[in-house]
CSV table of N, CA and C in Angstrom, one decimal:
chain,number,residue,atom,x,y,z
A,1,MET,N,20.6,35.5,-49.5
A,1,MET,CA,20.6,36.0,-48.1
A,1,MET,C,21.6,37.1,-48.0
A,2,THR,N,21.3,38.0,-47.2
A,2,THR,CA,22.2,39.2,-47.1
A,2,THR,C,23.2,38.9,-45.9
A,3,SER,N,24.3,39.5,-46.0
A,3,SER,CA,25.3,39.4,-44.9
A,3,SER,C,25.4,40.7,-44.1
A,4,ASP,N,24.3,41.1,-43.6
A,4,ASP,CA,24.2,42.3,-42.8
A,4,ASP,C,24.9,42.0,-41.4
A,5,PRO,N,26.0,42.7,-41.1
A,5,PRO,CA,26.8,42.5,-39.9
A,5,PRO,C,25.9,42.7,-38.6
A,6,GLN,N,25.0,43.6,-38.7
A,6,GLN,CA,24.2,43.9,-37.5
A,6,GLN,C,23.3,42.8,-37.2
A,7,LEU,N,22.7,42.2,-38.3
A,7,LEU,CA,21.8,41.0,-38.1
A,7,LEU,C,22.5,39.8,-37.6
A,8,VAL,N,23.7,39.6,-38.1
A,8,VAL,CA,24.6,38.4,-37.7
A,8,VAL,C,24.9,38.6,-36.2
A,9,ILE,N,25.3,39.8,-35.8
A,9,ILE,CA,25.7,40.0,-34.4
A,9,ILE,C,24.5,39.9,-33.5
A,10,THR,N,23.3,40.4,-33.9
A,10,THR,CA,22.1,40.2,-33.1
A,10,THR,C,21.7,38.8,-32.9
A,11,LEU,N,21.8,38.0,-34.0
A,11,LEU,CA,21.5,36.6,-33.9
A,11,LEU,C,22.5,35.9,-33.0
A,12,ALA,N,23.7,36.2,-33.2
A,12,ALA,CA,24.8,35.5,-32.3
A,12,ALA,C,24.6,35.8,-30.9
A,13,VAL,N,24.3,37.1,-30.6
A,13,VAL,CA,24.1,37.5,-29.2
A,13,VAL,C,22.8,36.8,-28.6
A,14,SER,N,21.8,36.8,-29.4
A,14,SER,CA,20.5,36.2,-29.0
A,14,SER,C,20.7,34.7,-28.7
A,15,GLY,N,21.5,34.0,-29.6
A,15,GLY,CA,21.7,32.6,-29.4
A,15,GLY,C,22.6,32.3,-28.2
A,16,LEU,N,23.6,33.2,-27.9
A,16,LEU,CA,24.4,33.0,-26.7
A,16,LEU,C,23.5,33.3,-25.5
A,17,ALA,N,22.7,34.3,-25.5
A,17,ALA,CA,21.8,34.5,-24.4
A,17,ALA,C,20.9,33.4,-24.1
A,18,GLY,N,20.3,32.8,-25.2
A,18,GLY,CA,19.4,31.6,-25.0
A,18,GLY,C,20.2,30.4,-24.5
A,19,LEU,N,21.4,30.2,-25.0
A,19,LEU,CA,22.2,29.1,-24.5
A,19,LEU,C,22.6,29.3,-23.0
A,20,GLY,N,22.8,30.5,-22.7
A,20,GLY,CA,23.1,30.9,-21.3
A,20,GLY,C,22.0,30.6,-20.4
A,21,MET,N,20.8,30.9,-20.8
A,21,MET,CA,19.6,30.7,-20.0
A,21,MET,C,19.3,29.2,-19.8
A,22,VAL,N,19.5,28.4,-20.9
A,22,VAL,CA,19.3,27.0,-20.8
A,22,VAL,C,20.3,26.4,-19.9
A,23,THR,N,21.5,26.8,-20.0
A,23,THR,CA,22.6,26.3,-19.2
A,23,THR,C,22.4,26.6,-17.7
A,24,ALA,N,21.9,27.8,-17.4
A,24,ALA,CA,21.6,28.2,-16.1
A,24,ALA,C,20.5,27.4,-15.5
A,25,ALA,N,19.5,27.1,-16.3
A,25,ALA,CA,18.3,26.3,-15.8
A,25,ALA,C,18.8,24.9,-15.6
A,26,ALA,N,19.6,24.3,-16.5
A,26,ALA,CA,20.1,23.0,-16.3
A,26,ALA,C,21.0,22.9,-15.1
A,27,LEU,N,21.8,23.9,-14.8
A,27,LEU,CA,22.7,23.9,-13.7
A,27,LEU,C,21.9,23.9,-12.4
A,28,SER,N,20.9,24.7,-12.4
A,28,SER,CA,20.0,24.8,-11.2
A,28,SER,C,19.3,23.5,-10.9
A,29,GLY,N,18.8,22.8,-12.0
A,29,GLY,CA,18.2,21.5,-11.8
A,29,GLY,C,19.2,20.5,-11.3
A,30,TRP,N,20.4,20.5,-11.8
A,30,TRP,CA,21.5,19.6,-11.4
A,30,TRP,C,21.8,19.8,-9.9
A,31,ARG,N,21.9,21.0,-9.5
A,31,ARG,CA,22.2,21.3,-8.0
A,31,ARG,C,21.1,20.9,-7.2
A,32,GLY,N,19.8,21.1,-7.6
A,32,GLY,CA,18.7,20.6,-6.8
A,32,GLY,C,18.7,19.1,-6.7
A,33,TRP,N,19.0,18.4,-7.8
A,33,TRP,CA,19.0,16.9,-7.8
A,33,TRP,C,20.1,16.4,-6.9
A,34,LEU,N,21.3,17.1,-6.9
A,34,LEU,CA,22.4,16.7,-6.0
A,34,LEU,C,22.0,16.9,-4.5
A,35,ALA,N,21.3,18.0,-4.2
A,35,ALA,CA,20.9,18.3,-2.9
A,35,ALA,C,19.9,17.2,-2.4
A,36,LEU,N,19.0,16.8,-3.3
A,36,LEU,CA,18.1,15.7,-3.0
A,36,LEU,C,18.8,14.4,-2.6
A,37,LYS,N,19.8,14.1,-3.4
A,37,LYS,CA,20.5,12.9,-3.2
A,37,LYS,C,21.3,13.0,-1.9
A,38,HIS,N,21.9,14.1,-1.6
A,38,HIS,CA,22.6,14.3,-0.3
A,38,HIS,C,21.7,14.1,0.8
A,39,ARG,N,20.4,14.6,0.7
A,39,ARG,CA,19.5,14.4,1.8
A,39,ARG,C,19.1,13.0,2.0
A,40,GLU,N,18.9,12.3,0.8
A,40,GLU,CA,18.6,10.9,0.9
A,40,GLU,C,19.7,10.0,1.5
A,41,LEU,N,20.9,10.4,1.2
A,41,LEU,CA,22.1,9.7,1.8
A,41,LEU,C,22.2,10.0,3.3
A,42,ALA,N,21.9,11.2,3.7
A,42,ALA,CA,22.0,11.6,5.1
A,42,ALA,C,20.9,10.8,5.9
A,43,GLU,N,19.8,10.7,5.2
A,43,GLU,CA,18.7,9.9,5.9
A,43,GLU,C,19.0,8.5,6.1
A,44,LEU,N,19.7,7.9,5.1
A,44,LEU,CA,20.1,6.5,5.2
A,44,LEU,C,21.2,6.3,6.3
A,45,ARG,N,22.0,7.3,6.5
A,45,ARG,CA,23.1,7.2,7.5
A,45,ARG,C,22.6,7.5,8.9
A,46,ARG,N,21.5,8.1,9.1
A,46,ARG,CA,21.0,8.4,10.4
A,46,ARG,C,20.7,7.2,11.2
A,47,PRO,N,21.2,7.0,12.4
A,47,PRO,CA,21.0,5.8,13.2
A,47,PRO,C,19.5,5.7,13.6
A,48,GLU,N,19.1,4.5,13.8
A,48,GLU,CA,17.7,4.3,14.3
A,48,GLU,C,17.6,4.7,15.7
A,49,PRO,N,16.5,5.3,16.1
A,49,PRO,CA,16.4,5.6,17.6
A,49,PRO,C,16.3,4.3,18.4
A,50,ALA,N,16.9,4.4,19.6
A,50,ALA,CA,16.9,3.2,20.4
A,50,ALA,C,15.5,2.9,20.9
A,51,ALA,N,15.3,1.6,21.0
A,51,ALA,CA,13.9,1.2,21.4
A,51,ALA,C,13.8,1.5,22.9
A,52,THR,N,12.7,2.1,23.3
A,52,THR,CA,12.4,2.4,24.7
A,52,THR,C,11.4,1.5,25.3
A,53,MET,N,11.5,1.4,26.6
A,53,MET,CA,10.6,0.5,27.3
A,53,MET,C,9.2,1.1,27.2
A,54,PRO,N,8.1,0.3,27.1
A,54,PRO,CA,6.8,0.8,27.1
A,54,PRO,C,6.4,1.4,28.4
A,55,SER,N,5.5,2.4,28.4
A,55,SER,CA,5.1,3.0,29.6
A,55,SER,C,4.3,2.1,30.5
A,56,PRO,N,4.2,2.3,31.8
A,56,PRO,CA,3.4,1.4,32.6
A,56,PRO,C,2.0,1.4,32.2
A,57,ALA,N,1.4,2.5,31.8
A,57,ALA,CA,0.0,2.5,31.3
A,57,ALA,C,-0.2,1.6,30.1
A,58,SER,N,0.7,1.6,29.2
A,58,SER,CA,0.5,0.7,28.0
A,58,SER,C,0.8,-0.7,28.4
A,59,ARG,N,1.7,-1.0,29.3
A,59,ARG,CA,1.9,-2.4,29.8
A,59,ARG,C,0.6,-2.9,30.5
A,60,ILE,N,0.0,-2.1,31.3
A,60,ILE,CA,-1.2,-2.5,32.0
A,60,ILE,C,-2.3,-2.8,31.0
A,61,GLU,N,-2.4,-1.9,30.0
A,61,GLU,CA,-3.5,-2.0,29.0
A,61,GLU,C,-3.2,-3.3,28.2
A,62,LEU,N,-2.0,-3.6,27.9
A,62,LEU,CA,-1.7,-4.8,27.1
A,62,LEU,C,-2.0,-6.1,28.0
A,63,ALA,N,-1.7,-6.0,29.3
A,63,ALA,CA,-2.0,-7.2,30.1
A,63,ALA,C,-3.5,-7.3,30.2
A,64,ASP,N,-4.3,-6.2,30.3
A,64,ASP,CA,-5.8,-6.3,30.3
A,64,ASP,C,-6.3,-7.0,29.0
A,65,LEU,N,-5.7,-6.6,27.9
A,65,LEU,CA,-6.2,-7.2,26.6
A,65,LEU,C,-5.9,-8.6,26.6
A,66,LYS,N,-4.7,-9.0,27.1
A,66,LYS,CA,-4.3,-10.5,27.1
A,66,LYS,C,-5.3,-11.2,28.0
A,67,GLU,N,-5.7,-10.7,29.1
A,67,GLU,CA,-6.6,-11.3,30.0
A,67,GLU,C,-8.0,-11.5,29.3
A,68,ARG,N,-8.4,-10.5,28.6
A,68,ARG,CA,-9.7,-10.5,27.9
A,68,ARG,C,-9.7,-11.6,26.8
A,69,ILE,N,-8.6,-11.7,26.1
A,69,ILE,CA,-8.4,-12.7,25.1
A,69,ILE,C,-8.4,-14.1,25.7
A,70,ARG,N,-7.7,-14.3,26.8
A,70,ARG,CA,-7.7,-15.6,27.5
A,70,ARG,C,-9.1,-16.0,27.9
A,71,LYS,N,-9.9,-15.0,28.5
A,71,LYS,CA,-11.3,-15.3,28.9
A,71,LYS,C,-12.2,-15.7,27.7
A,72,LEU,N,-12.0,-14.9,26.6
A,72,LEU,CA,-12.8,-15.3,25.4
A,72,LEU,C,-12.4,-16.6,24.8
A,73,GLU,N,-11.2,-17.0,24.8
A,73,GLU,CA,-10.7,-18.3,24.4
A,73,GLU,C,-11.3,-19.4,25.3
A,74,ALA,N,-11.4,-19.1,26.6
A,74,ALA,CA,-12.0,-20.1,27.5
A,74,ALA,C,-13.4,-20.3,27.2
A,75,ILE,N,-14.1,-19.2,27.0
A,75,ILE,CA,-15.6,-19.2,26.7
A,75,ILE,C,-15.8,-20.0,25.4
A,76,ALA,N,-14.9,-19.7,24.4
A,76,ALA,CA,-15.1,-20.4,23.1
A,76,ALA,C,-14.8,-21.9,23.2
A,77,ALA,N,-13.9,-22.3,24.2
A,77,ALA,CA,-13.6,-23.7,24.4
A,77,ALA,C,-14.6,-24.4,25.3
A,78,GLY,N,-15.5,-23.6,25.9
A,78,GLY,CA,-16.5,-24.2,26.7
A,78,GLY,C,-16.0,-24.4,28.2
A,79,VAL,N,-14.9,-23.8,28.5
A,79,VAL,CA,-14.4,-23.9,29.9
A,79,VAL,C,-15.2,-23.0,30.8
A,80,ASP,N,-15.6,-23.4,32.0
A,80,ASP,CA,-16.3,-22.6,32.9
A,80,ASP,C,-15.2,-21.9,33.8
A,81,LEU,N,-15.3,-20.5,33.8
A,81,LEU,CA,-14.4,-19.8,34.7
A,81,LEU,C,-14.9,-19.7,36.0
């Protein structure tokens, strides 16, 4: 093998450039992973929204459904309404 200084320098610079690209890609991936974990932690810390009262329309609809179920149960039991 020859010890051509220009070849050795070219290989060393190419190796360093490749190592720099791999390091930059790994650092970018690490930062992305950290950002993901920060978002996940922020989501866990977010308080649950307070439960709100159902609207009058939904309460009326629920009452209507309960009444229908009561009537169907009475029919199934053989009770005359």
